[in-house]
mmCIF file of C-alpha atoms and ligand atoms in Angstrom:
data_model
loop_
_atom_site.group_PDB
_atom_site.id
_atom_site.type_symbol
_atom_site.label_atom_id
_atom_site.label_comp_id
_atom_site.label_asym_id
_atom_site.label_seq_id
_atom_site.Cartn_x
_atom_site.Cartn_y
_atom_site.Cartn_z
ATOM 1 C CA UNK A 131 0.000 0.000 0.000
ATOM 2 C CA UNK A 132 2.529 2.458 1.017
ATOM 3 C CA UNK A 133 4.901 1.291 -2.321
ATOM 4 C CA UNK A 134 1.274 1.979 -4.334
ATOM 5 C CA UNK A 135 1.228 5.454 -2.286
ATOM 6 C CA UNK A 136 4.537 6.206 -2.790
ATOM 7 C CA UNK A 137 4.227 5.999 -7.004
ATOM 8 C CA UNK A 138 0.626 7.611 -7.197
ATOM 9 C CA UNK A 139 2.208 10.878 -5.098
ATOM 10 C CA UNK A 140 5.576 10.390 -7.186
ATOM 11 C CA UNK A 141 3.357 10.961 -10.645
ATOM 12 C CA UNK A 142 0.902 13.324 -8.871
ATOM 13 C CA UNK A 143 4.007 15.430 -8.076
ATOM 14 C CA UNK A 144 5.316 15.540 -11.456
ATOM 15 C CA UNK A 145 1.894 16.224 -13.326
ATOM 16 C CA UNK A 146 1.457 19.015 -10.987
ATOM 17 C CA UNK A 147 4.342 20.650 -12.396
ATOM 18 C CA UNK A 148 3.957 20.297 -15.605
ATOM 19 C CA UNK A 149 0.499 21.902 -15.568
ATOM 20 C CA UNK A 150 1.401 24.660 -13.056
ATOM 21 C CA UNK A 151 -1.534 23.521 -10.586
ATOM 22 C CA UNK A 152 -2.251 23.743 -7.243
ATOM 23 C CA UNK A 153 -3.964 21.217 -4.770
ATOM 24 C CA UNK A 154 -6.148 22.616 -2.307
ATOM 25 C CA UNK A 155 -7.431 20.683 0.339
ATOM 26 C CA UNK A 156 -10.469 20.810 2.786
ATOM 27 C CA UNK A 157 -9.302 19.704 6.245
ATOM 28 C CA UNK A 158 -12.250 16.931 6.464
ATOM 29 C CA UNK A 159 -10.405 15.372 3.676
ATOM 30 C CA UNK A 160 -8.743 12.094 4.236
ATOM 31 C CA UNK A 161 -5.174 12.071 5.788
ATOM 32 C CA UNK A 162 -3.206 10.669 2.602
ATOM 33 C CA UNK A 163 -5.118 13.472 0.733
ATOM 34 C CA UNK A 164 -3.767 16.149 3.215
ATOM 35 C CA UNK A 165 -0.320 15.057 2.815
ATOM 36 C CA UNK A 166 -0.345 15.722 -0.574
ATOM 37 C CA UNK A 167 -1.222 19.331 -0.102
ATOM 38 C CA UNK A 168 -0.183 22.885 -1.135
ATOM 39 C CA UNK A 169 -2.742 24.338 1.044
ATOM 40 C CA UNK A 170 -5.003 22.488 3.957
ATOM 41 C CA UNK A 171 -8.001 24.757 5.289
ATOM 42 C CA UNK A 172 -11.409 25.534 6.265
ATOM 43 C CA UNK A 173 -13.531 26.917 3.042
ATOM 44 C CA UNK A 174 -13.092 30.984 3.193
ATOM 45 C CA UNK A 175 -9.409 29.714 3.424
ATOM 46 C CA UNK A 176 -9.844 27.662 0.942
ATOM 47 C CA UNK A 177 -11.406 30.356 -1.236
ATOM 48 C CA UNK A 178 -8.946 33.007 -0.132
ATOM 49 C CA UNK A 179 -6.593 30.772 -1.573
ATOM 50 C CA UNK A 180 -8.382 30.273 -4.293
ATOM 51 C CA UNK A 181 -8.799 33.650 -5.331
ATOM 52 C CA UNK A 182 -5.128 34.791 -4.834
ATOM 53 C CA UNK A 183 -3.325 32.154 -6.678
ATOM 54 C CA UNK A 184 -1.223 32.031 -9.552
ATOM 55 C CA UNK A 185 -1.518 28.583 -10.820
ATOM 56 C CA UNK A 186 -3.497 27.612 -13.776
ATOM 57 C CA UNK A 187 -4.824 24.876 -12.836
ATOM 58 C CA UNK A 188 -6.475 24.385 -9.279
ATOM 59 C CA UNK A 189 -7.052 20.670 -8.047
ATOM 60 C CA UNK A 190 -10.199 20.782 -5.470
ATOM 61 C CA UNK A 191 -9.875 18.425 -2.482
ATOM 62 C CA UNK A 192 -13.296 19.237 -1.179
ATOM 63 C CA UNK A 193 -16.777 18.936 -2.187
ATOM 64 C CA UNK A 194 -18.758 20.738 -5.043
ATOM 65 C CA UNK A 195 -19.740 24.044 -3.411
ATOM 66 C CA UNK A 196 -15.988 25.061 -2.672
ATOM 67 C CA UNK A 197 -14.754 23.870 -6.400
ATOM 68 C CA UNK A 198 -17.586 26.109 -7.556
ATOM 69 C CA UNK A 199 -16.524 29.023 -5.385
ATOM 70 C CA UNK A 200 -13.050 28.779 -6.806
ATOM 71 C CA UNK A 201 -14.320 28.606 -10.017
ATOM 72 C CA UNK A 202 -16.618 31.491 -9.410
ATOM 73 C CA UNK A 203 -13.754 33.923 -8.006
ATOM 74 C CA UNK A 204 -11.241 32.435 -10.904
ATOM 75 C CA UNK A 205 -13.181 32.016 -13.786
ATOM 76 C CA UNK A 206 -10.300 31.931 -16.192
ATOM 77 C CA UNK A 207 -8.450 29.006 -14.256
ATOM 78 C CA UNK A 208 -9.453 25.455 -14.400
ATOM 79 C CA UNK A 209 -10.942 24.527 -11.605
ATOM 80 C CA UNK A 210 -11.008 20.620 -11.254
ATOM 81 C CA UNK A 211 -13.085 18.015 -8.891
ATOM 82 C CA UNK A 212 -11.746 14.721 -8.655
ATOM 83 C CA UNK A 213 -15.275 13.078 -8.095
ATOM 84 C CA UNK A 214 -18.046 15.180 -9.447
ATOM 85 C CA UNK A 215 -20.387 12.873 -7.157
ATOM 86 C CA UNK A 216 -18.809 14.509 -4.258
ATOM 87 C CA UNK A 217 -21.697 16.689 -3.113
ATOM 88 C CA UNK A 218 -22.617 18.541 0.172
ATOM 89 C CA UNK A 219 -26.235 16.719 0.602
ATOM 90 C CA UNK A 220 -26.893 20.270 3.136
ATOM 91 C CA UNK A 221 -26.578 22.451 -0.396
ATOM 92 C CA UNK A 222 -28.808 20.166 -2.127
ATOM 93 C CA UNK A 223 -31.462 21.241 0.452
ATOM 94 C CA UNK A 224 -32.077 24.789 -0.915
ATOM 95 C CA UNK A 225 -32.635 25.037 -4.566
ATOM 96 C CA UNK A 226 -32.976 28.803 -6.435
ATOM 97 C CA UNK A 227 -36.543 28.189 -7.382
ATOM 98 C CA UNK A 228 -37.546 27.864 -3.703
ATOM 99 C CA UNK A 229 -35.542 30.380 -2.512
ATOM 100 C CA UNK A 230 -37.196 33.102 -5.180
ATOM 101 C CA UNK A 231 -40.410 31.939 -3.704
ATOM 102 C CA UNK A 232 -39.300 32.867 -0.646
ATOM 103 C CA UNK A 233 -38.358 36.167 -1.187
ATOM 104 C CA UNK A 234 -41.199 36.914 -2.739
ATOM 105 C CA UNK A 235 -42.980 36.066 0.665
ATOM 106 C CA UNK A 236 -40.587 38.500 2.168
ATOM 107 C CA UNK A 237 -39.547 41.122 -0.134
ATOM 108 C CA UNK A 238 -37.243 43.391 2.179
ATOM 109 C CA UNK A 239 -35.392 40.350 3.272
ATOM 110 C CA UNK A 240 -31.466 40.497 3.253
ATOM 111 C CA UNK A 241 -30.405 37.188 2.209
ATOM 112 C CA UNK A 242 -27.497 35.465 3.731
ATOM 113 C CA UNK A 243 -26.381 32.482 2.352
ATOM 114 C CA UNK A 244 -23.960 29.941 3.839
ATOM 115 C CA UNK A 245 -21.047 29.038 0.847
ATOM 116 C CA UNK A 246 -22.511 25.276 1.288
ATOM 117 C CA UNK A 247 -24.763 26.293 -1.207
ATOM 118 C CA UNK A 248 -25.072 26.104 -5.011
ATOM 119 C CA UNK A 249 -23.616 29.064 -7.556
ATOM 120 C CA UNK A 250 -27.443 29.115 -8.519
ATOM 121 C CA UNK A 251 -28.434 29.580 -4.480
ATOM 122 C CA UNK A 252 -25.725 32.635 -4.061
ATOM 123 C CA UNK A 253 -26.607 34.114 -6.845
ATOM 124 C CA UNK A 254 -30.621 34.498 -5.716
ATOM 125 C CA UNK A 255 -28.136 36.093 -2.511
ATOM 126 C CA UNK A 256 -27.236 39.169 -1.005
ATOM 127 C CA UNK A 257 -23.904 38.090 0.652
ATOM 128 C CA UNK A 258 -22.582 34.930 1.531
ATOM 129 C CA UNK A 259 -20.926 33.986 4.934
ATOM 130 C CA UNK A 260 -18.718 30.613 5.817
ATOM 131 C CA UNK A 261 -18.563 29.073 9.359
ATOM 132 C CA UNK A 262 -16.047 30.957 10.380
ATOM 133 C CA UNK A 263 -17.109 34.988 9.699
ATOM 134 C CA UNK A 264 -21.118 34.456 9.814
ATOM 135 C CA UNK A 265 -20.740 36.433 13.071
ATOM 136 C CA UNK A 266 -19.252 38.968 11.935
ATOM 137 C CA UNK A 267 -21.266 39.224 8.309
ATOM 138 C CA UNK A 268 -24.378 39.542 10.089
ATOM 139 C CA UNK A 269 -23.042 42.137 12.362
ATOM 140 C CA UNK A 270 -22.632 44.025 9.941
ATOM 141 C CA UNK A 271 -25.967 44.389 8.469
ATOM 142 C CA UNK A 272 -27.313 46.984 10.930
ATOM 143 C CA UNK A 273 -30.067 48.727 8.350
ATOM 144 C CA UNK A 274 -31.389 44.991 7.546
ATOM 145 C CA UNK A 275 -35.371 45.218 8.086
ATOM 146 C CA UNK A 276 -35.667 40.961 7.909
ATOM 147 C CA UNK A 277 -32.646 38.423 7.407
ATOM 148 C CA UNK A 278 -33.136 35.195 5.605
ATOM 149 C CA UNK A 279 -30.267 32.773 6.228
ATOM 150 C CA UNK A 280 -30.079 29.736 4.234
ATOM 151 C CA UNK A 281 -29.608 26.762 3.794
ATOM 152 C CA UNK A 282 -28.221 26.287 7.683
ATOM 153 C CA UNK A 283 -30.564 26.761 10.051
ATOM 154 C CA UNK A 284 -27.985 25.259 12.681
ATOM 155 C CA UNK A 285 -25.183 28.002 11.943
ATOM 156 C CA UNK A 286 -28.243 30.342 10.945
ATOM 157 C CA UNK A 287 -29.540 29.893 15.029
ATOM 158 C CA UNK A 288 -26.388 30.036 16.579
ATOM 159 C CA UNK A 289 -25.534 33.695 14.451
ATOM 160 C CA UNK A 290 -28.432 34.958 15.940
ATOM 161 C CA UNK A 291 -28.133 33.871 19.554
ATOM 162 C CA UNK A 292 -24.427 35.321 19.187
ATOM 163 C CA UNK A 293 -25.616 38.567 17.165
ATOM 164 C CA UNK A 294 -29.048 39.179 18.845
ATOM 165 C CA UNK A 295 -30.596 39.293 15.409
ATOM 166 C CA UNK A 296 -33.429 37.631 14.725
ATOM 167 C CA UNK A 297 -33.549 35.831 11.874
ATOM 168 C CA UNK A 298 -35.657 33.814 9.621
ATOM 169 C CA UNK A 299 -34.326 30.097 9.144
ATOM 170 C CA UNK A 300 -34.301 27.595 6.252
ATOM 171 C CA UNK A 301 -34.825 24.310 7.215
ATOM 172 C CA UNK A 302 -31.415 22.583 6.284
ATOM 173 C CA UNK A 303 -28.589 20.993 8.388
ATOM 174 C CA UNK A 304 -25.778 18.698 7.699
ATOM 175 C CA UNK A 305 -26.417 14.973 7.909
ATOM 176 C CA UNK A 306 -23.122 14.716 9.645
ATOM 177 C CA UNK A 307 -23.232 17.026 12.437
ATOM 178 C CA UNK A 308 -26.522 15.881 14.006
ATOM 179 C CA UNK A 309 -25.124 12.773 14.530
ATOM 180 C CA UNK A 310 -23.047 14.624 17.116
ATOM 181 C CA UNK A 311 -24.959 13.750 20.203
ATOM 182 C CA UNK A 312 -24.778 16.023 23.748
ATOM 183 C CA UNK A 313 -24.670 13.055 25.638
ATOM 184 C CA UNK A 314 -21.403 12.084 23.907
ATOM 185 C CA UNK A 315 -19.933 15.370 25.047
ATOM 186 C CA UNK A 316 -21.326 15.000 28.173
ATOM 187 C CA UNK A 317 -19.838 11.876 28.750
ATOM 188 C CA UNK A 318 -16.049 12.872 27.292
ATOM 189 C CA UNK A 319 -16.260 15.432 29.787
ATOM 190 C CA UNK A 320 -16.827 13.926 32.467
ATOM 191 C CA UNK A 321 -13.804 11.398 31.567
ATOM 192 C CA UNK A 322 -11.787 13.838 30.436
ATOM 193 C CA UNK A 323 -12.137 16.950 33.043
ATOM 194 C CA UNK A 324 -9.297 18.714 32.120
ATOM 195 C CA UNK A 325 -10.498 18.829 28.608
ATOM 196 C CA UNK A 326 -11.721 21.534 26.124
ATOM 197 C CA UNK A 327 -14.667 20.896 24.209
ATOM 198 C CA UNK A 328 -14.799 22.483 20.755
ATOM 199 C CA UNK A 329 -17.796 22.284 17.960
ATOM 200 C CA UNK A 330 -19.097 23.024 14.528
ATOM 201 C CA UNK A 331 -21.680 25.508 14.549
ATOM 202 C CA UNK A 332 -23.207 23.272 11.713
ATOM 203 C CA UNK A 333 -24.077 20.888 15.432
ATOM 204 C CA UNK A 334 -27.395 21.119 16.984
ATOM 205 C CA UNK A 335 -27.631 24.075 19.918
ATOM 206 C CA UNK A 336 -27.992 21.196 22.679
ATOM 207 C CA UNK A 337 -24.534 20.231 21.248
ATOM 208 C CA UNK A 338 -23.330 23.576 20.728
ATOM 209 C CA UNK A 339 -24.504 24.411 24.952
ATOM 210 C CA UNK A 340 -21.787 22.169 26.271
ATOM 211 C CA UNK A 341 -19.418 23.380 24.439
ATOM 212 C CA UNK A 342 -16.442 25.635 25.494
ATOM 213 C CA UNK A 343 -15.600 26.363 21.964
ATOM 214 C CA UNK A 344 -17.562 27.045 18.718
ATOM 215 C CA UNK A 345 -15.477 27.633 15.756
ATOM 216 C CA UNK A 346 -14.813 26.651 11.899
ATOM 217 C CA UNK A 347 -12.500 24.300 11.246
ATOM 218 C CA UNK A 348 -9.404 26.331 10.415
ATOM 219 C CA UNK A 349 -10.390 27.853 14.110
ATOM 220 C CA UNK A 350 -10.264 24.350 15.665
ATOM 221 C CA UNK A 351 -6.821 24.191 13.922
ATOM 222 C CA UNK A 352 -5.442 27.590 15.584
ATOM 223 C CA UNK A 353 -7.322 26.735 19.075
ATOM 224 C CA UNK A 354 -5.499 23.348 19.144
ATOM 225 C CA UNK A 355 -2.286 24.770 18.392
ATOM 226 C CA UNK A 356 -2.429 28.411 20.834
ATOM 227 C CA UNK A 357 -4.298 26.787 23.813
ATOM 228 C CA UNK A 358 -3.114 25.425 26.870
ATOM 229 C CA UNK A 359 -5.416 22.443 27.068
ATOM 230 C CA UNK A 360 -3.374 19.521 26.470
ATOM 231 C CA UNK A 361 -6.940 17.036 25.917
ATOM 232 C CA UNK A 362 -9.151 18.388 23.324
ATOM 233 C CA UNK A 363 -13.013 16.631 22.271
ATOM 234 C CA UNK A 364 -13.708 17.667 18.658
ATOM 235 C CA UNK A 365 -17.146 18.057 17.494
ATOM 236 C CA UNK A 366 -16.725 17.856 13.828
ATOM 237 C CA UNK A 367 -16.443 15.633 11.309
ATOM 238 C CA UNK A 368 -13.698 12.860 11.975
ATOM 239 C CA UNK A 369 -11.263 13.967 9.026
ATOM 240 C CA UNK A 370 -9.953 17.458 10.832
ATOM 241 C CA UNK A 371 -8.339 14.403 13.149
ATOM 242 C CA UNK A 372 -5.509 13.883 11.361
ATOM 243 C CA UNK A 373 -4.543 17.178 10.895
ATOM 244 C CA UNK A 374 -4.440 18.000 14.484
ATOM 245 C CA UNK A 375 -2.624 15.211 15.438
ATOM 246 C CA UNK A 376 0.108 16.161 13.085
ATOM 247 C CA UNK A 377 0.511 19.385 14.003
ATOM 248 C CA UNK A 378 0.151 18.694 17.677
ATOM 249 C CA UNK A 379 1.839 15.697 18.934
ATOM 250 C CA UNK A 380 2.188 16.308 22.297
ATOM 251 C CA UNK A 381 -1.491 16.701 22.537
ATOM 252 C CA UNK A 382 -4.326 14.686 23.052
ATOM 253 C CA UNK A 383 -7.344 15.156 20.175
ATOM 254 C CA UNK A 384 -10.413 13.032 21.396
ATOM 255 C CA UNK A 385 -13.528 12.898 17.971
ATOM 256 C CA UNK A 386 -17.056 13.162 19.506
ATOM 257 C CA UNK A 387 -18.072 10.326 17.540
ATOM 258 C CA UNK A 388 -16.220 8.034 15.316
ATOM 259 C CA UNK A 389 -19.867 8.539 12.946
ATOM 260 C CA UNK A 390 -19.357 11.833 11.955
ATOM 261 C CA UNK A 391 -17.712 11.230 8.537
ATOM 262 C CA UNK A 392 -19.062 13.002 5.631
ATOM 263 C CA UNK A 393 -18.966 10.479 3.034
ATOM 264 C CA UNK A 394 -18.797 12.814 -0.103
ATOM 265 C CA UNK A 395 -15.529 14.503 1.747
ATOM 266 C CA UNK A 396 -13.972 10.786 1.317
ATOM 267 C CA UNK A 397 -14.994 10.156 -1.913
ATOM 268 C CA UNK A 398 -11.535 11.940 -3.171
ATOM 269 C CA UNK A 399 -8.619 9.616 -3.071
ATOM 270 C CA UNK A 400 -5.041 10.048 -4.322
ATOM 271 C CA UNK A 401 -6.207 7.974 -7.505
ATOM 272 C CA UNK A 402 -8.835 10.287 -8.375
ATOM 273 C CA UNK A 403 -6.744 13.437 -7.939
ATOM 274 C CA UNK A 404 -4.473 11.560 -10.045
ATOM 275 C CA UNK A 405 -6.627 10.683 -13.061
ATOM 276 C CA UNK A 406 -8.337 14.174 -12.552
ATOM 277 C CA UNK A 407 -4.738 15.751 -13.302
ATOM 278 C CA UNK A 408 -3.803 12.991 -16.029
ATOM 279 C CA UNK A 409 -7.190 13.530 -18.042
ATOM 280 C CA UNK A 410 -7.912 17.193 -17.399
ATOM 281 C CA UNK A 411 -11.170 15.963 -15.913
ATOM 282 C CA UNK A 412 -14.090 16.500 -14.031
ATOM 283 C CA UNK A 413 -13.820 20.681 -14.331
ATOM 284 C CA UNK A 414 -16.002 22.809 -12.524
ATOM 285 C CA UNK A 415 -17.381 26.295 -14.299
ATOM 286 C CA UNK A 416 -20.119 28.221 -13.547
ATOM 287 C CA UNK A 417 -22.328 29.873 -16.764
ATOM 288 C CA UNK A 418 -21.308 33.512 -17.000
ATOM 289 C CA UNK A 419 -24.312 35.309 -15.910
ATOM 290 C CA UNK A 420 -25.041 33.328 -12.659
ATOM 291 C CA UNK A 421 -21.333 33.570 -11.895
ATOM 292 C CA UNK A 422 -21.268 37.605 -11.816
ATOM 293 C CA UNK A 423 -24.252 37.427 -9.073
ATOM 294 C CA UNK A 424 -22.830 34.607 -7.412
ATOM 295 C CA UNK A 425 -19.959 36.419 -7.235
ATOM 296 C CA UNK A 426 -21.107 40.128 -5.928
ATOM 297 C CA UNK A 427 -22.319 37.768 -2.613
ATOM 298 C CA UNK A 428 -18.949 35.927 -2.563
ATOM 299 C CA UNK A 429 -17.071 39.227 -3.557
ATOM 300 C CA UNK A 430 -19.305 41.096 -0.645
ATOM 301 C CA UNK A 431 -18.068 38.129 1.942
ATOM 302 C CA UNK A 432 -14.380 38.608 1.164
ATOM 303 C CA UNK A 433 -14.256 41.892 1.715
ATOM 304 C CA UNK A 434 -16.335 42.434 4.698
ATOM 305 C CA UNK A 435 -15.244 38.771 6.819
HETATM 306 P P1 13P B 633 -15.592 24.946 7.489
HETATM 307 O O1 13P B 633 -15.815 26.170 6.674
HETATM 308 O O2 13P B 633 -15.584 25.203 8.955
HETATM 309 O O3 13P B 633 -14.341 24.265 7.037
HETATM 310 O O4 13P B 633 -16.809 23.964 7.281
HETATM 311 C C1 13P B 633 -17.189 23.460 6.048
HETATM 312 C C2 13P B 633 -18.152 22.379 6.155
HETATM 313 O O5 13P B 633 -18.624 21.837 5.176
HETATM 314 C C3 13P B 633 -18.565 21.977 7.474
HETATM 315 O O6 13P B 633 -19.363 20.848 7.400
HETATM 316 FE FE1 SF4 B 634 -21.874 19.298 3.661
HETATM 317 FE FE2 SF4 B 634 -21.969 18.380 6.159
HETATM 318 FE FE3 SF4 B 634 -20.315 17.273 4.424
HETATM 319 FE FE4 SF4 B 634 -19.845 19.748 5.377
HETATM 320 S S1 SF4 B 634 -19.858 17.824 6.537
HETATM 321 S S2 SF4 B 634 -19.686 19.079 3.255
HETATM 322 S S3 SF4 B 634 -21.965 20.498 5.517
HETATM 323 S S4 SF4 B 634 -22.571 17.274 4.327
#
């Protein structure tokens, strides 16, 4: 296995340079897909990335939504998915159609729309938000009458019991996170007292009570590595795992549940990302005219999270 690893990287490696691309990888992604890396992070680092680099071609380690948003923000790049079945079944729960119904129920609604979301979704949107600066994006919109947030209504809740806005809520979540269970916490707490709890805001808000952390995962990466807690329980899906083990190896990284895996996440293996790279396959672009308006909400997010 590691002799079949070793070859697959070797010719991964060398394809990589010949085309001038990047690999960019989601940190739920699995471990030998990490390691092959330019760039591991949460998806507005991801995107970030994305948007800044100078490679032709960018390899997507992720699901569709974040291949999209690179493709969105670099329209002239090829943007490529290894495994176009590798969906985010939360996005698939909000389609444009519904959401122009809905605004037409509530016409002086800003919309805010998670980036788990289709280029279709943000571009019925006003401004899109990730995990990590929701918070802050809805701070920010002080003259907002009504606020639709979609398709999260898990991360749409929590922003408004952090912001004090009220909100209205579409009725998706991830499949993954509510299989994170309080009692689970509950219980690795009260084995592990010393420990730090930290959680996705995509978890329910009985998960998200116990809690002493809620972040993104690129924040569960910089909490692990600045705090003093040497025992942390993670509240996300199992992936993120091996990248804080790696980076912290004197600590102790304890999963919530060994069910939280996201099976489109592992649907991206290094023989995909190979034969992706080999055949110029499996590209991601977004038709011109729903890219612009995606892109004023995605544009609008990078500027103001
Ligand atoms: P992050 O933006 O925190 O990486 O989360 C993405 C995601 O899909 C969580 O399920
Ligand atoms: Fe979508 Fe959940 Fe998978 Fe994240 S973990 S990509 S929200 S299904």
């Amino acid at each position: 296995m590691e002799n079949r690893n070793a070859e697959l990287i070797e010719k991964i490696i060398s394809l990589k340079q010949r085309e001038n691309a990047i690999i960019l990888v989601h940190n739920y992604q699995l471990g030998e897909v990490q390691d092959i890396a330019d760039f591991v992070g949460d998806s507005l680092e991801l995107s970030q990335k994305a948007a800044k680099t100078e490679a032709d071609v960018i390899v997507f380690c992720g699901v569709h939504f974040m291949a999209e948003t690179a493709s969105i923000l670099c329209p002239d790049k090829t943007v490529l998915l290894p495994d176009m079945h590798a969906g985010c079944p939360m996005a698939d729960m909000i389609t444009a159609k519904r959401l122009q119904e809905k605004k037409k129920e509530h016409p002086k609604a800003v919309v805010v729309c998670y980036v788990n979301s289709s280029a279709e979704v943000k571009a019925e949107s006003d401004v899109c938000c990730t995990s990590a600066n929701a918070v802050r994006i809805v701070e920010k919109l002080t003259d907002a009458e009504e606020i639709l947030f979609v398709p999260d209504q898990y991360l749409g809740n929590y922003v408004s019991t952090k912001t004090g806005r009220k909100m209205l809520l579409w009725p998706g979540f991830c499949p993954t996170h509510i299989r994170i269970q309080p009692h689970d916490i509950s219980r690795l707490k009260a084995e592990h007292p010393q420990a730090k709890a930290v959680v996705h805001p995509e978890c329910r808000p009985e998960v998200i009570a116990l809690a002493d952390e809620v972040l993104s995962t690129g924040g569960m990466i910089r909490f692990a590595r600045e705090s003093e807690a040497e025992e942390i329980i993670v509240g996300t899906e199992i992936g993120i795992i091996h990248r804080l083990r790696k980076e912290n190896p004197g600590k102790r990284f304890i999963p919530v549940s060994e069910q939280a895996v996201c099976p489109t996440m592992k649907l991206i293996t290094l023989e995909t990302v190979l034969w992706s790279l080999e055949n110029m396959a499996n590209q991601v672009r977004v038709q011109q005219r729903t890219r612009l308006r995606a892109k004023a909400a995605v544009d609008k997010m990078l500027e103001g999270g």
